[in-house]
Amino acid sequence: MIDRIGEIYKEIESASLNTVEELESFRLKYLSKKGMISVLFDEFRNIPPESKKQTGQKLNELKQFATEKYNSSSSFLKKQEDKLTVSDYTRPAFPYPQGSRHPISIVRREIIDIFSRIGFVVSEGPEIEDDDHVFTKLNFAPEHPARDMQDTFYISRISEEDSNPEDVLLRTHTSSVQVRVMQRQKPPIRTISPGRVFRNEAVSARAHCIFHQIEGLYIDENVSFADLKQTLIFFARELYGMDTQVRLRPSYFPFTEPSAEMDVSCTICGGKGCNVCKYTGWLELLGCGMVHPNVLEACNISSTKYTGFAFGMGIERAAMLKYQINDLRLYFENDLRFLNQFRTAF
Ligand code: PHE
């Protein structure tokens, strides 16, 4: 029996345990209930008592040796396997499902990018504002209808009848951010303010109570309406293509004088007339104008030394014209059939 034990010992010593399969057949062959070592233990009961001591010792050594070899190979193989799953850079990539940017983010980034190329820096401000920054400093008369409850979400209103500079409300436009910039910075100022705005309107295909704006402001000595027009032409052509035409129509905003609205030639028919532009060839994009002297003075900027222009647009609107989206609600519903269509945009 001692000789058999010696032979098996050598066999075990030279057994190769490099794969999970080899490991398992090793276990079955030597260490399982019907394995060779168990068989030897069974036979051990019948050997003459004189040789029991020595044989028993050898047998125990054999069992211990086999068990140790099995355990160390098994933990080595396990470690190898773990390593493969984390750091084998040659493995093919997992097909991770990729998300896409929201069209509002795509267009916001694009607009910011266009204006930053001509020196505009991004400024941001609070969504919860006071009447002073949203209306009063922007030359809204005390009884201007935009302050009315029907347009503005008030958080607290000091008096129901009269507006008060301390009323707290959700900003209705990001012009409030520009007021904050003018208050803390001396001209030259060249800034754009992207952000969410809130208006108390019923939700429909053409109106929403939350939307996004980007407003721009440029103040320096000798800034003229021609600068405004040239800046906006540059912008429109960068966003919608070099063939884009623009036109300015006179308009009214309390904070600009003169004021205008800018149309771009229809992004679908190129100005020939189609049902998107209602056969006019034009699509309305933004409001703009020369900053009203009252606004400059209210922000402690000399209106005799400085002039400036401002413009503001809805990002939803700009994206609608770019991607021919015909319902504002699509932006907020997060329907994957809609969002997946923007996978290839950056
Ligand atoms: N603040 C205006 C709006 O919300 C847009 C605008 C900005 C118009 C700047 C003119 C100049 O509609």
PDB file of N, CA and C in Angstrom, residues 293-337:
ATOM      1  N   PRO A 293     -32.080 103.587 -23.384  1.00  0.00           N
ATOM      2  CA  PRO A 293     -31.247 104.362 -22.444  1.00  0.00           C
ATOM      3  C   PRO A 293     -31.699 104.220 -20.989  1.00  0.00           C
ATOM      4  N   ASN A 294     -33.005 104.087 -20.775  1.00  0.00           N
ATOM      5  CA  ASN A 294     -33.500 103.917 -19.390  1.00  0.00           C
ATOM      6  C   ASN A 294     -32.933 102.659 -18.736  1.00  0.00           C
ATOM      7  N   VAL A 295     -32.743 101.619 -19.544  1.00  0.00           N
ATOM      8  CA  VAL A 295     -32.217 100.363 -18.999  1.00  0.00           C
ATOM      9  C   VAL A 295     -30.759 100.563 -18.592  1.00  0.00           C
ATOM     10  N   LEU A 296     -29.989 101.215 -19.462  1.00  0.00           N
ATOM     11  CA  LEU A 296     -28.576 101.468 -19.144  1.00  0.00           C
ATOM     12  C   LEU A 296     -28.464 102.284 -17.854  1.00  0.00           C
ATOM     13  N   GLU A 297     -29.248 103.358 -17.786  1.00  0.00           N
ATOM     14  CA  GLU A 297     -29.184 104.235 -16.606  1.00  0.00           C
ATOM     15  C   GLU A 297     -29.609 103.493 -15.342  1.00  0.00           C
ATOM     16  N   ALA A 298     -30.650 102.657 -15.473  1.00  0.00           N
ATOM     17  CA  ALA A 298     -31.118 101.906 -14.289  1.00  0.00           C
ATOM     18  C   ALA A 298     -30.032 100.973 -13.764  1.00  0.00           C
ATOM     19  N   CYS A 299     -29.100 100.601 -14.638  1.00  0.00           N
ATOM     20  CA  CYS A 299     -28.010  99.710 -14.216  1.00  0.00           C
ATOM     21  C   CYS A 299     -26.701 100.486 -14.038  1.00  0.00           C
ATOM     22  N   ASN A 300     -26.818 101.795 -13.890  1.00  0.00           N
ATOM     23  CA  ASN A 300     -25.642 102.657 -13.662  1.00  0.00           C
ATOM     24  C   ASN A 300     -24.616 102.638 -14.791  1.00  0.00           C
ATOM     25  N   ILE A 301     -25.115 102.568 -16.023  1.00  0.00           N
ATOM     26  CA  ILE A 301     -24.226 102.679 -17.181  1.00  0.00           C
ATOM     27  C   ILE A 301     -24.615 103.964 -17.913  1.00  0.00           C
ATOM     28  N   SER A 302     -23.631 104.794 -18.223  1.00  0.00           N
ATOM     29  CA  SER A 302     -23.938 106.079 -18.836  1.00  0.00           C
ATOM     30  C   SER A 302     -24.521 105.885 -20.234  1.00  0.00           C
ATOM     31  N   SER A 303     -25.731 106.417 -20.449  1.00  0.00           N
ATOM     32  CA  SER A 303     -26.367 106.232 -21.759  1.00  0.00           C
ATOM     33  C   SER A 303     -25.877 107.275 -22.764  1.00  0.00           C
ATOM     34  N   THR A 304     -25.075 108.236 -22.307  1.00  0.00           N
ATOM     35  CA  THR A 304     -24.502 109.166 -23.280  1.00  0.00           C
ATOM     36  C   THR A 304     -23.174 108.623 -23.805  1.00  0.00           C
ATOM     37  N   LYS A 305     -22.483 107.879 -22.955  1.00  0.00           N
ATOM     38  CA  LYS A 305     -21.200 107.322 -23.389  1.00  0.00           C
ATOM     39  C   LYS A 305     -21.373 105.995 -24.141  1.00  0.00           C
ATOM     40  N   TYR A 306     -22.325 105.190 -23.678  1.00  0.00           N
ATOM     41  CA  TYR A 306     -22.427 103.835 -24.216  1.00  0.00           C
ATOM     42  C   TYR A 306     -23.744 103.587 -24.944  1.00  0.00           C
ATOM     43  N   THR A 307     -23.681 102.728 -25.940  1.00  0.00           N
ATOM     44  CA  THR A 307     -24.903 102.198 -26.565  1.00  0.00           C
ATOM     45  C   THR A 307     -24.743 100.683 -26.623  1.00  0.00           C
ATOM     46  N   GLY A 308     -25.844  99.999 -26.920  1.00  0.00           N
ATOM     47  CA  GLY A 308     -25.734  98.542 -26.963  1.00  0.00           C
ATOM     48  C   GLY A 308     -26.897  97.940 -27.713  1.00  0.00           C
ATOM     49  N   PHE A 309     -26.732  96.688 -28.079  1.00  0.00           N
ATOM     50  CA  PHE A 309     -27.878  95.969 -28.646  1.00  0.00           C
ATOM     51  C   PHE A 309     -28.154  94.721 -27.838  1.00  0.00           C
ATOM     52  N   ALA A 310     -29.386  94.227 -27.967  1.00  0.00           N
ATOM     53  CA  ALA A 310     -29.789  93.004 -27.276  1.00  0.00           C
ATOM     54  C   ALA A 310     -30.658  92.188 -28.216  1.00  0.00           C
ATOM     55  N   PHE A 311     -30.669  90.913 -27.982  1.00  0.00           N
ATOM     56  CA  PHE A 311     -31.557  90.043 -28.756  1.00  0.00           C
ATOM     57  C   PHE A 311     -31.925  88.855 -27.882  1.00  0.00           C
ATOM     58  N   GLY A 312     -33.025  88.214 -28.222  1.00  0.00           N
ATOM     59  CA  GLY A 312     -33.431  87.062 -27.424  1.00  0.00           C
ATOM     60  C   GLY A 312     -34.256  86.110 -28.256  1.00  0.00           C
ATOM     61  N   MET A 313     -34.014  84.820 -28.030  1.00  0.00           N
ATOM     62  CA  MET A 313     -34.789  83.834 -28.802  1.00  0.00           C
ATOM     63  C   MET A 313     -35.114  82.627 -27.948  1.00  0.00           C
ATOM     64  N   GLY A 314     -36.168  81.921 -28.333  1.00  0.00           N
ATOM     65  CA  GLY A 314     -36.495  80.654 -27.691  1.00  0.00           C
ATOM     66  C   GLY A 314     -35.683  79.551 -28.348  1.00  0.00           C
ATOM     67  N   ILE A 315     -35.064  78.704 -27.504  1.00  0.00           N
ATOM     68  CA  ILE A 315     -34.258  77.611 -28.084  1.00  0.00           C
ATOM     69  C   ILE A 315     -35.177  76.583 -28.745  1.00  0.00           C
ATOM     70  N   GLU A 316     -36.353  76.357 -28.147  1.00  0.00           N
ATOM     71  CA  GLU A 316     -37.309  75.429 -28.764  1.00  0.00           C
ATOM     72  C   GLU A 316     -37.642  75.886 -30.185  1.00  0.00           C
ATOM     73  N   ARG A 317     -37.836  77.199 -30.311  1.00  0.00           N
ATOM     74  CA  ARG A 317     -38.191  77.755 -31.622  1.00  0.00           C
ATOM     75  C   ARG A 317     -37.032  77.571 -32.608  1.00  0.00           C
ATOM     76  N   ALA A 318     -35.823  77.898 -32.152  1.00  0.00           N
ATOM     77  CA  ALA A 318     -34.655  77.756 -33.029  1.00  0.00           C
ATOM     78  C   ALA A 318     -34.479  76.300 -33.467  1.00  0.00           C
ATOM     79  N   ALA A 319     -34.748  75.367 -32.539  1.00  0.00           N
ATOM     80  CA  ALA A 319     -34.610  73.942 -32.872  1.00  0.00           C
ATOM     81  C   ALA A 319     -35.738  73.486 -33.795  1.00  0.00           C
ATOM     82  N   MET A 320     -36.920  74.039 -33.596  1.00  0.00           N
ATOM     83  CA  MET A 320     -38.058  73.706 -34.476  1.00  0.00           C
ATOM     84  C   MET A 320     -37.726  74.018 -35.923  1.00  0.00           C
ATOM     85  N   LEU A 321     -37.107  75.198 -36.128  1.00  0.00           N
ATOM     86  CA  LEU A 321     -36.784  75.609 -37.492  1.00  0.00           C
ATOM     87  C   LEU A 321     -35.672  74.738 -38.063  1.00  0.00           C
ATOM     88  N   LYS A 322     -34.802  74.290 -37.188  1.00  0.00           N
ATOM     89  CA  LYS A 322     -33.675  73.497 -37.669  1.00  0.00           C
ATOM     90  C   LYS A 322     -34.090  72.058 -37.997  1.00  0.00           C
ATOM     91  N   TYR A 323     -34.932  71.492 -37.140  1.00  0.00           N
ATOM     92  CA  TYR A 323     -35.280  70.074 -37.301  1.00  0.00           C
ATOM     93  C   TYR A 323     -36.716  69.841 -37.750  1.00  0.00           C
ATOM     94  N   GLN A 324     -37.420  70.920 -38.078  1.00  0.00           N
ATOM     95  CA  GLN A 324     -38.813  70.803 -38.514  1.00  0.00           C
ATOM     96  C   GLN A 324     -39.671  70.052 -37.493  1.00  0.00           C
ATOM     97  N   ILE A 325     -39.556  70.474 -36.257  1.00  0.00           N
ATOM     98  CA  ILE A 325     -40.386  69.904 -35.195  1.00  0.00           C
ATOM     99  C   ILE A 325     -41.648  70.757 -35.116  1.00  0.00           C
ATOM    100  N   ASN A 326     -42.809  70.102 -35.130  1.00  0.00           N
ATOM    101  CA  ASN A 326     -44.013  70.930 -35.249  1.00  0.00           C
ATOM    102  C   ASN A 326     -44.847  71.010 -33.978  1.00  0.00           C
ATOM    103  N   ASP A 327     -44.342  70.417 -32.890  1.00  0.00           N
ATOM    104  CA  ASP A 327     -45.126  70.466 -31.657  1.00  0.00           C
ATOM    105  C   ASP A 327     -44.190  70.637 -30.467  1.00  0.00           C
ATOM    106  N   LEU A 328     -44.377  71.757 -29.750  1.00  0.00           N
ATOM    107  CA  LEU A 328     -43.498  72.058 -28.601  1.00  0.00           C
ATOM    108  C   LEU A 328     -43.520  70.978 -27.531  1.00  0.00           C
ATOM    109  N   ARG A 329     -44.647  70.285 -27.417  1.00  0.00           N
ATOM    110  CA  ARG A 329     -44.777  69.318 -26.328  1.00  0.00           C
ATOM    111  C   ARG A 329     -43.804  68.154 -26.475  1.00  0.00           C
ATOM    112  N   LEU A 330     -43.375  67.903 -27.725  1.00  0.00           N
ATOM    113  CA  LEU A 330     -42.441  66.792 -27.956  1.00  0.00           C
ATOM    114  C   LEU A 330     -41.152  66.958 -27.155  1.00  0.00           C
ATOM    115  N   TYR A 331     -40.756  68.208 -26.927  1.00  0.00           N
ATOM    116  CA  TYR A 331     -39.504  68.455 -26.204  1.00  0.00           C
ATOM    117  C   TYR A 331     -39.561  67.991 -24.751  1.00  0.00           C
ATOM    118  N   PHE A 332     -40.776  67.933 -24.209  1.00  0.00           N
ATOM    119  CA  PHE A 332     -40.890  67.677 -22.771  1.00  0.00           C
ATOM    120  C   PHE A 332     -41.403  66.286 -22.446  1.00  0.00           C
ATOM    121  N   GLU A 333     -41.882  65.565 -23.453  1.00  0.00           N
ATOM    122  CA  GLU A 333     -42.502  64.273 -23.163  1.00  0.00           C
ATOM    123  C   GLU A 333     -41.488  63.151 -23.044  1.00  0.00           C
ATOM    124  N   ASN A 334     -40.287  63.370 -23.566  1.00  0.00           N
ATOM    125  CA  ASN A 334     -39.232  62.360 -23.515  1.00  0.00           C
ATOM    126  C   ASN A 334     -39.635  61.021 -24.129  1.00  0.00           C
ATOM    127  N   ASP A 335     -40.358  61.086 -25.212  1.00  0.00           N
ATOM    128  CA  ASP A 335     -40.708  59.887 -25.961  1.00  0.00           C
ATOM    129  C   ASP A 335     -39.466  59.441 -26.739  1.00  0.00           C
ATOM    130  N   LEU A 336     -39.058  58.179 -26.499  1.00  0.00           N
ATOM    131  CA  LEU A 336     -37.801  57.722 -27.117  1.00  0.00           C
ATOM    132  C   LEU A 336     -37.865  57.724 -28.641  1.00  0.00           C
ATOM    133  N   ARG A 337     -39.063  57.558 -29.187  1.00  0.00           N
ATOM    134  CA  ARG A 337     -39.150  57.575 -30.661  1.00  0.00           C
ATOM    135  C   ARG A 337     -38.773  58.948 -31.204  1.00  0.00           C
TER     136      ARG A 337
END
